[in-house]
Amino acid sequence: MSERWTIRRVLAWATEDFKKRGLSSPRLDAELLVAHGLGLSRVGLYMDLDRPLDDEERAKLRELVTRRRAHEPIAYIVGFRDFYKHRFAVRPGVLVPRPETESLVEAALGFLPEGEPRCVVEVGVGSGAIGLSLLAERAAATLVGIDLSDVALEVTAENARALGVADRADLRKGDLFAPLAADERFDLVVSNPPYIPRAEIETLDPDVRDHEPRLALDGGEDGLDLHRRLAREAPARLVSGGAILVEVGDHQAEAVTALHRETGAYRETRAVSDLGGMPRVVVSVRA
């Protein structure tokens, strides 16, 4: 960069650079990176657009832009992602929460009456965005969060402390329901399992394909490996009238609904659509 680089100029430069590289949200990315690099809010940027940047600030912004050019997810660069009503810490090794997953939170809250104790287990807790959002909304609820990843469990613990719900979040390492005691039962099972068909992984956006954890993406040959296990194993972990809610990929709701019905363990199975009208969550209620 040459002399007299202002906030306004660096925003325009970064936006154009990202646009040329085919990034999907160049202006938003530029705003988030510049705000992060300067320690400002996005609103704060626009209150001081003509402030010149010093050499240290310019060097820091160059580094951030270089990382984004390599398709490193914005959430990893700035260290957080806003989800539902809260800000969640994220870092490499943890799936970045998606807006469509908020549909799972909304649907799950319908099974958690305010003021009534309810036990929730989340399989594949990741950053904790789903389960901790439920705890933040329901003060009487408790969570067991399970994940195979040490990084995921560390990040979830950090987020639980930040949200003030750590005393109601019991985090355990393991595969699906394996860390649970034989007699543990729950009112609610929630999960956003890996559901991308393996052959489609290489076609994903580089932000996802090259940076997010493959463990949280790869759903096996048809994307339904974990869904099969969840449909089969969840009934033994639910109280009568308890429910399992799982996120599904585009055009997977019918297949996952069939998997749940085939078990014969649920009295009701239905799909819930996201804000875009795509069936996104399969809900089954234990008989």
mmCIF file of C-alpha atoms in Angstrom:
data_model
loop_
_atom_site.group_PDB
_atom_site.id
_atom_site.type_symbol
_atom_site.label_atom_id
_atom_site.label_comp_id
_atom_site.label_asym_id
_atom_site.label_seq_id
_atom_site.Cartn_x
_atom_site.Cartn_y
_atom_site.Cartn_z
ATOM 1 C CA MET A 1 0.000 0.000 0.000
ATOM 2 C CA SER A 2 1.155 3.563 -0.693
ATOM 3 C CA GLU A 3 0.812 6.600 1.571
ATOM 4 C CA ARG A 4 -2.466 8.019 2.893
ATOM 5 C CA TRP A 5 -4.351 4.806 3.250
ATOM 6 C CA THR A 6 -7.529 5.582 5.142
ATOM 7 C CA ILE A 7 -10.176 3.210 6.459
ATOM 8 C CA ARG A 8 -12.324 4.147 3.481
ATOM 9 C CA ARG A 9 -9.573 3.345 1.010
ATOM 10 C CA VAL A 10 -8.563 0.044 2.563
ATOM 11 C CA LEU A 11 -12.200 -1.086 2.648
ATOM 12 C CA ALA A 12 -12.562 -0.325 -1.052
ATOM 13 C CA TRP A 13 -9.254 -2.025 -1.877
ATOM 14 C CA ALA A 14 -10.005 -5.185 0.095
ATOM 15 C CA THR A 15 -13.544 -5.388 -1.297
ATOM 16 C CA GLU A 16 -12.305 -5.161 -4.880
ATOM 17 C CA ASP A 17 -9.508 -7.645 -4.219
ATOM 18 C CA PHE A 18 -11.927 -10.201 -2.768
ATOM 19 C CA LYS A 19 -14.399 -9.623 -5.591
ATOM 20 C CA LYS A 20 -11.726 -10.379 -8.212
ATOM 21 C CA ARG A 21 -10.880 -13.595 -6.385
ATOM 22 C CA GLY A 22 -14.484 -14.767 -6.472
ATOM 23 C CA LEU A 23 -15.228 -14.618 -2.756
ATOM 24 C CA SER A 24 -18.963 -14.773 -2.138
ATOM 25 C CA SER A 25 -19.349 -11.762 0.190
ATOM 26 C CA PRO A 26 -16.451 -9.397 -0.584
ATOM 27 C CA ARG A 27 -17.764 -6.249 1.114
ATOM 28 C CA LEU A 28 -18.850 -8.023 4.280
ATOM 29 C CA ASP A 29 -15.529 -9.875 4.444
ATOM 30 C CA ALA A 30 -13.638 -6.601 4.056
ATOM 31 C CA GLU A 31 -15.672 -4.927 6.794
ATOM 32 C CA LEU A 32 -15.200 -7.808 9.224
ATOM 33 C CA LEU A 33 -11.454 -8.053 8.622
ATOM 34 C CA VAL A 34 -10.772 -4.317 8.818
ATOM 35 C CA ALA A 35 -12.922 -3.956 11.922
ATOM 36 C CA HIS A 36 -11.115 -6.896 13.540
ATOM 37 C CA GLY A 37 -7.685 -5.610 12.561
ATOM 38 C CA LEU A 38 -8.370 -2.149 13.958
ATOM 39 C CA GLY A 39 -10.251 -3.279 17.044
ATOM 40 C CA LEU A 40 -13.456 -1.558 15.951
ATOM 41 C CA SER A 41 -17.045 -2.590 15.377
ATOM 42 C CA ARG A 42 -18.398 -2.536 11.827
ATOM 43 C CA VAL A 43 -20.406 0.537 12.779
ATOM 44 C CA GLY A 44 -17.259 2.106 14.180
ATOM 45 C CA LEU A 45 -15.565 1.836 10.796
ATOM 46 C CA TYR A 46 -18.150 4.102 9.219
ATOM 47 C CA MET A 47 -17.823 6.693 11.953
ATOM 48 C CA ASP A 48 -14.162 7.279 11.106
ATOM 49 C CA LEU A 49 -13.779 6.418 7.406
ATOM 50 C CA ASP A 50 -11.216 9.110 6.666
ATOM 51 C CA ARG A 51 -8.818 8.272 9.490
ATOM 52 C CA PRO A 52 -5.341 7.493 8.116
ATOM 53 C CA LEU A 53 -3.821 4.135 9.011
ATOM 54 C CA ASP A 54 -0.364 3.924 10.529
ATOM 55 C CA ASP A 55 2.295 1.472 9.345
ATOM 56 C CA GLU A 56 1.506 -1.105 12.031
ATOM 57 C CA GLU A 57 -2.200 -1.095 11.184
ATOM 58 C CA ARG A 58 -1.502 -1.408 7.475
ATOM 59 C CA ALA A 59 0.838 -4.358 8.045
ATOM 60 C CA LYS A 60 -1.750 -6.120 10.184
ATOM 61 C CA LEU A 61 -4.466 -5.611 7.572
ATOM 62 C CA ARG A 62 -2.176 -6.935 4.821
ATOM 63 C CA GLU A 63 -1.732 -10.125 6.845
ATOM 64 C CA LEU A 64 -5.482 -10.546 7.368
ATOM 65 C CA VAL A 65 -6.266 -9.944 3.699
ATOM 66 C CA THR A 66 -3.601 -12.468 2.677
ATOM 67 C CA ARG A 67 -5.205 -15.098 4.887
ATOM 68 C CA ARG A 68 -8.642 -14.439 3.400
ATOM 69 C CA ARG A 69 -7.208 -14.604 -0.137
ATOM 70 C CA ALA A 70 -6.244 -18.188 0.689
ATOM 71 C CA HIS A 71 -9.923 -18.879 1.484
ATOM 72 C CA GLU A 72 -9.372 -19.191 5.212
ATOM 73 C CA PRO A 73 -12.856 -18.757 6.709
ATOM 74 C CA ILE A 74 -13.573 -15.314 8.110
ATOM 75 C CA ALA A 75 -14.710 -16.904 11.370
ATOM 76 C CA TYR A 76 -11.286 -18.511 11.870
ATOM 77 C CA ILE A 77 -9.489 -15.257 11.124
ATOM 78 C CA VAL A 78 -11.530 -13.095 13.494
ATOM 79 C CA GLY A 79 -12.043 -15.923 15.988
ATOM 80 C CA PHE A 80 -15.815 -15.881 16.279
ATOM 81 C CA ARG A 81 -19.149 -16.385 14.540
ATOM 82 C CA ASP A 82 -22.437 -14.818 15.565
ATOM 83 C CA PHE A 83 -25.124 -17.492 15.817
ATOM 84 C CA TYR A 84 -28.709 -17.251 16.995
ATOM 85 C CA LYS A 85 -28.513 -14.585 19.738
ATOM 86 C CA HIS A 86 -24.904 -14.964 20.798
ATOM 87 C CA ARG A 87 -21.280 -14.754 19.690
ATOM 88 C CA PHE A 88 -19.371 -18.040 19.688
ATOM 89 C CA ALA A 89 -15.617 -18.480 19.650
ATOM 90 C CA VAL A 90 -14.440 -20.670 16.780
ATOM 91 C CA ARG A 91 -11.046 -21.733 15.548
ATOM 92 C CA PRO A 92 -9.534 -24.240 13.099
ATOM 93 C CA GLY A 93 -10.660 -27.747 13.932
ATOM 94 C CA VAL A 94 -14.229 -26.694 14.706
ATOM 95 C CA LEU A 95 -17.068 -26.430 12.193
ATOM 96 C CA VAL A 96 -18.196 -22.840 11.629
ATOM 97 C CA PRO A 97 -21.869 -22.481 12.695
ATOM 98 C CA ARG A 98 -24.245 -21.870 9.768
ATOM 99 C CA PRO A 99 -27.336 -19.633 9.734
ATOM 100 C CA GLU A 100 -29.553 -22.528 8.621
ATOM 101 C CA THR A 101 -28.670 -24.403 11.808
ATOM 102 C CA GLU A 102 -30.617 -21.786 13.760
ATOM 103 C CA SER A 103 -33.705 -23.651 12.508
ATOM 104 C CA LEU A 104 -32.600 -26.615 14.629
ATOM 105 C CA VAL A 105 -32.337 -24.405 17.710
ATOM 106 C CA GLU A 106 -35.788 -22.905 17.111
ATOM 107 C CA ALA A 107 -37.364 -26.329 16.660
ATOM 108 C CA ALA A 108 -35.636 -27.727 19.749
ATOM 109 C CA LEU A 109 -36.835 -24.875 21.955
ATOM 110 C CA GLY A 110 -40.386 -26.010 21.273
ATOM 111 C CA PHE A 111 -39.598 -29.181 23.230
ATOM 112 C CA LEU A 112 -38.127 -27.294 26.194
ATOM 113 C CA PRO A 113 -40.869 -25.565 28.212
ATOM 114 C CA GLU A 114 -39.587 -22.518 30.081
ATOM 115 C CA GLY A 115 -38.943 -23.135 33.746
ATOM 116 C CA GLU A 116 -39.178 -26.923 33.509
ATOM 117 C CA PRO A 117 -36.060 -29.088 34.015
ATOM 118 C CA ARG A 118 -35.113 -30.861 30.806
ATOM 119 C CA CYS A 119 -32.030 -32.915 29.932
ATOM 120 C CA VAL A 120 -30.507 -32.481 26.472
ATOM 121 C CA VAL A 121 -27.716 -34.441 24.821
ATOM 122 C CA GLU A 122 -25.958 -33.034 21.766
ATOM 123 C CA VAL A 123 -24.041 -35.491 19.604
ATOM 124 C CA GLY A 124 -21.174 -33.734 17.828
ATOM 125 C CA VAL A 125 -21.160 -30.578 19.912
ATOM 126 C CA GLY A 126 -18.602 -28.688 17.776
ATOM 127 C CA SER A 127 -18.406 -25.083 18.987
ATOM 128 C CA GLY A 128 -21.400 -25.632 21.254
ATOM 129 C CA ALA A 129 -23.545 -23.262 19.205
ATOM 130 C CA ILE A 130 -26.641 -25.479 19.272
ATOM 131 C CA GLY A 131 -26.604 -26.879 22.787
ATOM 132 C CA LEU A 132 -25.345 -23.732 24.495
ATOM 133 C CA SER A 133 -27.941 -21.615 22.694
ATOM 134 C CA LEU A 134 -30.571 -23.902 24.203
ATOM 135 C CA LEU A 135 -29.097 -23.476 27.684
ATOM 136 C CA ALA A 136 -28.995 -19.699 27.257
ATOM 137 C CA GLU A 137 -32.707 -19.694 26.404
ATOM 138 C CA ARG A 138 -33.852 -22.222 29.010
ATOM 139 C CA ALA A 139 -32.454 -21.660 32.495
ATOM 140 C CA ALA A 140 -33.760 -24.988 33.807
ATOM 141 C CA ALA A 141 -32.212 -27.101 31.047
ATOM 142 C CA THR A 142 -28.989 -29.103 31.302
ATOM 143 C CA LEU A 143 -26.733 -30.354 28.514
ATOM 144 C CA VAL A 144 -24.442 -33.287 27.912
ATOM 145 C CA GLY A 145 -22.279 -32.387 24.920
ATOM 146 C CA ILE A 146 -20.367 -35.166 23.160
ATOM 147 C CA ASP A 147 -17.626 -34.922 20.550
ATOM 148 C CA LEU A 148 -14.663 -36.939 19.287
ATOM 149 C CA SER A 149 -12.565 -33.781 18.921
ATOM 150 C CA ASP A 150 -10.533 -32.355 21.795
ATOM 151 C CA VAL A 151 -10.515 -28.979 20.038
ATOM 152 C CA ALA A 152 -14.309 -28.982 19.819
ATOM 153 C CA LEU A 153 -14.663 -29.782 23.507
ATOM 154 C CA GLU A 154 -12.179 -27.043 24.429
ATOM 155 C CA VAL A 155 -13.996 -24.449 22.323
ATOM 156 C CA THR A 156 -17.387 -25.491 23.689
ATOM 157 C CA ALA A 157 -16.082 -25.164 27.248
ATOM 158 C CA GLU A 158 -14.785 -21.683 26.434
ATOM 159 C CA ASN A 159 -18.140 -20.677 24.969
ATOM 160 C CA ALA A 160 -20.043 -22.150 27.912
ATOM 161 C CA ARG A 161 -18.016 -19.998 30.297
ATOM 162 C CA ALA A 162 -18.555 -16.903 28.161
ATOM 163 C CA LEU A 163 -22.324 -17.453 28.139
ATOM 164 C CA GLY A 164 -22.460 -18.173 31.861
ATOM 165 C CA VAL A 165 -23.880 -21.675 31.428
ATOM 166 C CA ALA A 166 -20.809 -23.802 32.187
ATOM 167 C CA ASP A 167 -22.399 -25.155 35.370
ATOM 168 C CA ARG A 168 -25.147 -26.760 33.254
ATOM 169 C CA ALA A 169 -22.917 -28.146 30.489
ATOM 170 C CA ASP A 170 -21.305 -31.570 30.949
ATOM 171 C CA LEU A 171 -18.827 -32.185 28.116
ATOM 172 C CA ARG A 172 -17.596 -35.668 27.256
ATOM 173 C CA LYS A 173 -15.281 -37.134 24.635
ATOM 174 C CA GLY A 174 -16.422 -40.084 22.564
ATOM 175 C CA ASP A 175 -18.343 -41.501 19.627
ATOM 176 C CA LEU A 176 -22.086 -40.813 19.489
ATOM 177 C CA PHE A 177 -23.666 -42.090 22.720
ATOM 178 C CA ALA A 178 -20.654 -44.142 23.876
ATOM 179 C CA PRO A 179 -19.657 -41.768 26.744
ATOM 180 C CA LEU A 180 -23.081 -42.129 28.388
ATOM 181 C CA ALA A 181 -23.817 -44.434 31.302
ATOM 182 C CA ALA A 182 -26.081 -47.364 30.513
ATOM 183 C CA ASP A 183 -29.017 -45.868 32.394
ATOM 184 C CA GLU A 184 -28.768 -42.252 31.167
ATOM 185 C CA ARG A 185 -31.909 -41.035 29.394
ATOM 186 C CA PHE A 186 -32.752 -37.646 27.927
ATOM 187 C CA ASP A 187 -35.709 -35.493 27.019
ATOM 188 C CA LEU A 188 -34.002 -34.309 23.848
ATOM 189 C CA VAL A 189 -31.293 -35.476 21.457
ATOM 190 C CA VAL A 190 -29.971 -32.826 19.067
ATOM 191 C CA SER A 191 -27.326 -33.219 16.387
ATOM 192 C CA ASN A 192 -25.931 -31.576 13.283
ATOM 193 C CA PRO A 193 -24.001 -34.624 12.064
ATOM 194 C CA PRO A 194 -21.706 -34.740 9.032
ATOM 195 C CA TYR A 195 -23.996 -35.230 6.039
ATOM 196 C CA ILE A 196 -22.031 -34.324 2.903
ATOM 197 C CA PRO A 197 -21.719 -37.318 0.531
ATOM 198 C CA ARG A 198 -18.019 -38.179 0.319
ATOM 199 C CA ALA A 199 -17.808 -37.696 -3.454
ATOM 200 C CA GLU A 200 -19.122 -34.143 -3.081
ATOM 201 C CA ILE A 201 -16.490 -32.999 -0.589
ATOM 202 C CA GLU A 202 -14.078 -31.949 -3.335
ATOM 203 C CA THR A 203 -16.776 -29.801 -4.980
ATOM 204 C CA LEU A 204 -17.345 -27.684 -1.870
ATOM 205 C CA ASP A 205 -16.275 -24.063 -1.610
ATOM 206 C CA PRO A 206 -12.532 -23.862 -0.792
ATOM 207 C CA ASP A 207 -13.362 -22.079 2.473
ATOM 208 C CA VAL A 208 -15.053 -25.278 3.621
ATOM 209 C CA ARG A 209 -13.190 -27.988 1.711
ATOM 210 C CA ASP A 210 -9.673 -26.823 2.527
ATOM 211 C CA HIS A 211 -10.122 -25.489 6.044
ATOM 212 C CA GLU A 212 -13.040 -26.936 8.005
ATOM 213 C CA PRO A 213 -12.659 -30.319 9.730
ATOM 214 C CA ARG A 214 -13.375 -33.246 7.414
ATOM 215 C CA LEU A 215 -14.710 -35.170 10.416
ATOM 216 C CA ALA A 216 -17.577 -32.677 10.670
ATOM 217 C CA LEU A 217 -18.381 -32.800 6.935
ATOM 218 C CA ASP A 218 -17.962 -36.327 5.566
ATOM 219 C CA GLY A 219 -21.180 -38.293 5.911
ATOM 220 C CA GLY A 220 -19.981 -41.359 4.030
ATOM 221 C CA GLU A 221 -20.890 -42.570 0.558
ATOM 222 C CA ASP A 222 -24.420 -41.158 0.541
ATOM 223 C CA GLY A 223 -24.040 -38.664 3.386
ATOM 224 C CA LEU A 224 -26.271 -40.660 5.717
ATOM 225 C CA ASP A 225 -23.841 -42.838 7.706
ATOM 226 C CA LEU A 226 -24.264 -40.905 10.958
ATOM 227 C CA HIS A 227 -27.963 -40.390 10.363
ATOM 228 C CA ARG A 228 -28.432 -44.165 10.228
ATOM 229 C CA ARG A 229 -26.671 -44.611 13.529
ATOM 230 C CA LEU A 230 -28.531 -41.764 15.202
ATOM 231 C CA ALA A 231 -31.921 -43.049 14.051
ATOM 232 C CA ARG A 232 -31.076 -46.517 15.332
ATOM 233 C CA GLU A 233 -29.350 -45.632 18.615
ATOM 234 C CA ALA A 234 -31.280 -42.593 19.847
ATOM 235 C CA PRO A 235 -34.471 -44.388 20.980
ATOM 236 C CA ALA A 236 -32.577 -46.175 23.755
ATOM 237 C CA ARG A 237 -31.422 -42.773 25.036
ATOM 238 C CA LEU A 238 -34.801 -41.022 25.015
ATOM 239 C CA VAL A 239 -37.506 -41.024 27.653
ATOM 240 C CA SER A 240 -41.016 -41.815 26.414
ATOM 241 C CA GLY A 241 -42.242 -38.679 24.659
ATOM 242 C CA GLY A 242 -38.686 -37.421 24.236
ATOM 243 C CA ALA A 243 -37.534 -36.229 20.828
ATOM 244 C CA ILE A 244 -34.565 -36.349 18.498
ATOM 245 C CA LEU A 245 -33.912 -33.398 16.178
ATOM 246 C CA VAL A 246 -31.239 -33.657 13.481
ATOM 247 C CA GLU A 247 -30.110 -31.264 10.783
ATOM 248 C CA VAL A 248 -30.135 -32.670 7.249
ATOM 249 C CA GLY A 249 -28.581 -31.578 3.980
ATOM 250 C CA ASP A 250 -30.456 -30.283 0.963
ATOM 251 C CA HIS A 251 -32.862 -32.926 -0.356
ATOM 252 C CA GLN A 252 -32.037 -35.403 2.443
ATOM 253 C CA ALA A 253 -35.139 -34.921 4.600
ATOM 254 C CA GLU A 254 -37.177 -37.638 2.904
ATOM 255 C CA ALA A 255 -34.425 -40.241 3.258
ATOM 256 C CA VAL A 256 -33.710 -39.367 6.899
ATOM 257 C CA THR A 257 -37.418 -39.348 7.733
ATOM 258 C CA ALA A 258 -37.619 -42.862 6.272
ATOM 259 C CA LEU A 259 -34.665 -43.992 8.401
ATOM 260 C CA HIS A 260 -36.436 -42.820 11.547
ATOM 261 C CA ARG A 261 -39.739 -44.428 10.617
ATOM 262 C CA GLU A 262 -38.073 -47.734 9.788
ATOM 263 C CA THR A 263 -36.983 -48.113 13.415
ATOM 264 C CA GLY A 264 -40.596 -48.340 14.581
ATOM 265 C CA ALA A 265 -39.532 -46.523 17.756
ATOM 266 C CA TYR A 266 -41.094 -43.144 17.101
ATOM 267 C CA ARG A 267 -44.751 -42.183 17.297
ATOM 268 C CA GLU A 268 -44.261 -39.116 15.095
ATOM 269 C CA THR A 269 -41.696 -38.051 12.491
ATOM 270 C CA ARG A 270 -41.761 -34.826 10.496
ATOM 271 C CA ALA A 271 -39.516 -32.336 8.727
ATOM 272 C CA VAL A 272 -39.118 -28.639 9.567
ATOM 273 C CA SER A 273 -38.021 -26.152 6.892
ATOM 274 C CA ASP A 274 -35.432 -23.408 7.288
ATOM 275 C CA LEU A 275 -36.046 -19.756 6.409
ATOM 276 C CA GLY A 276 -35.245 -20.522 2.784
ATOM 277 C CA GLY A 277 -38.040 -23.077 2.615
ATOM 278 C CA MET A 278 -35.702 -26.082 2.450
ATOM 279 C CA PRO A 279 -36.562 -29.014 4.771
ATOM 280 C CA ARG A 280 -33.661 -28.722 7.211
ATOM 281 C CA VAL A 281 -34.542 -30.522 10.444
ATOM 282 C CA VAL A 282 -36.034 -33.970 10.963
ATOM 283 C CA VAL A 283 -37.942 -34.326 14.232
ATOM 284 C CA SER A 284 -38.997 -37.656 15.730
ATOM 285 C CA VAL A 285 -40.868 -38.188 19.001
ATOM 286 C CA ARG A 286 -40.224 -41.375 20.980
ATOM 287 C CA ALA A 287 -43.195 -43.651 21.536
#
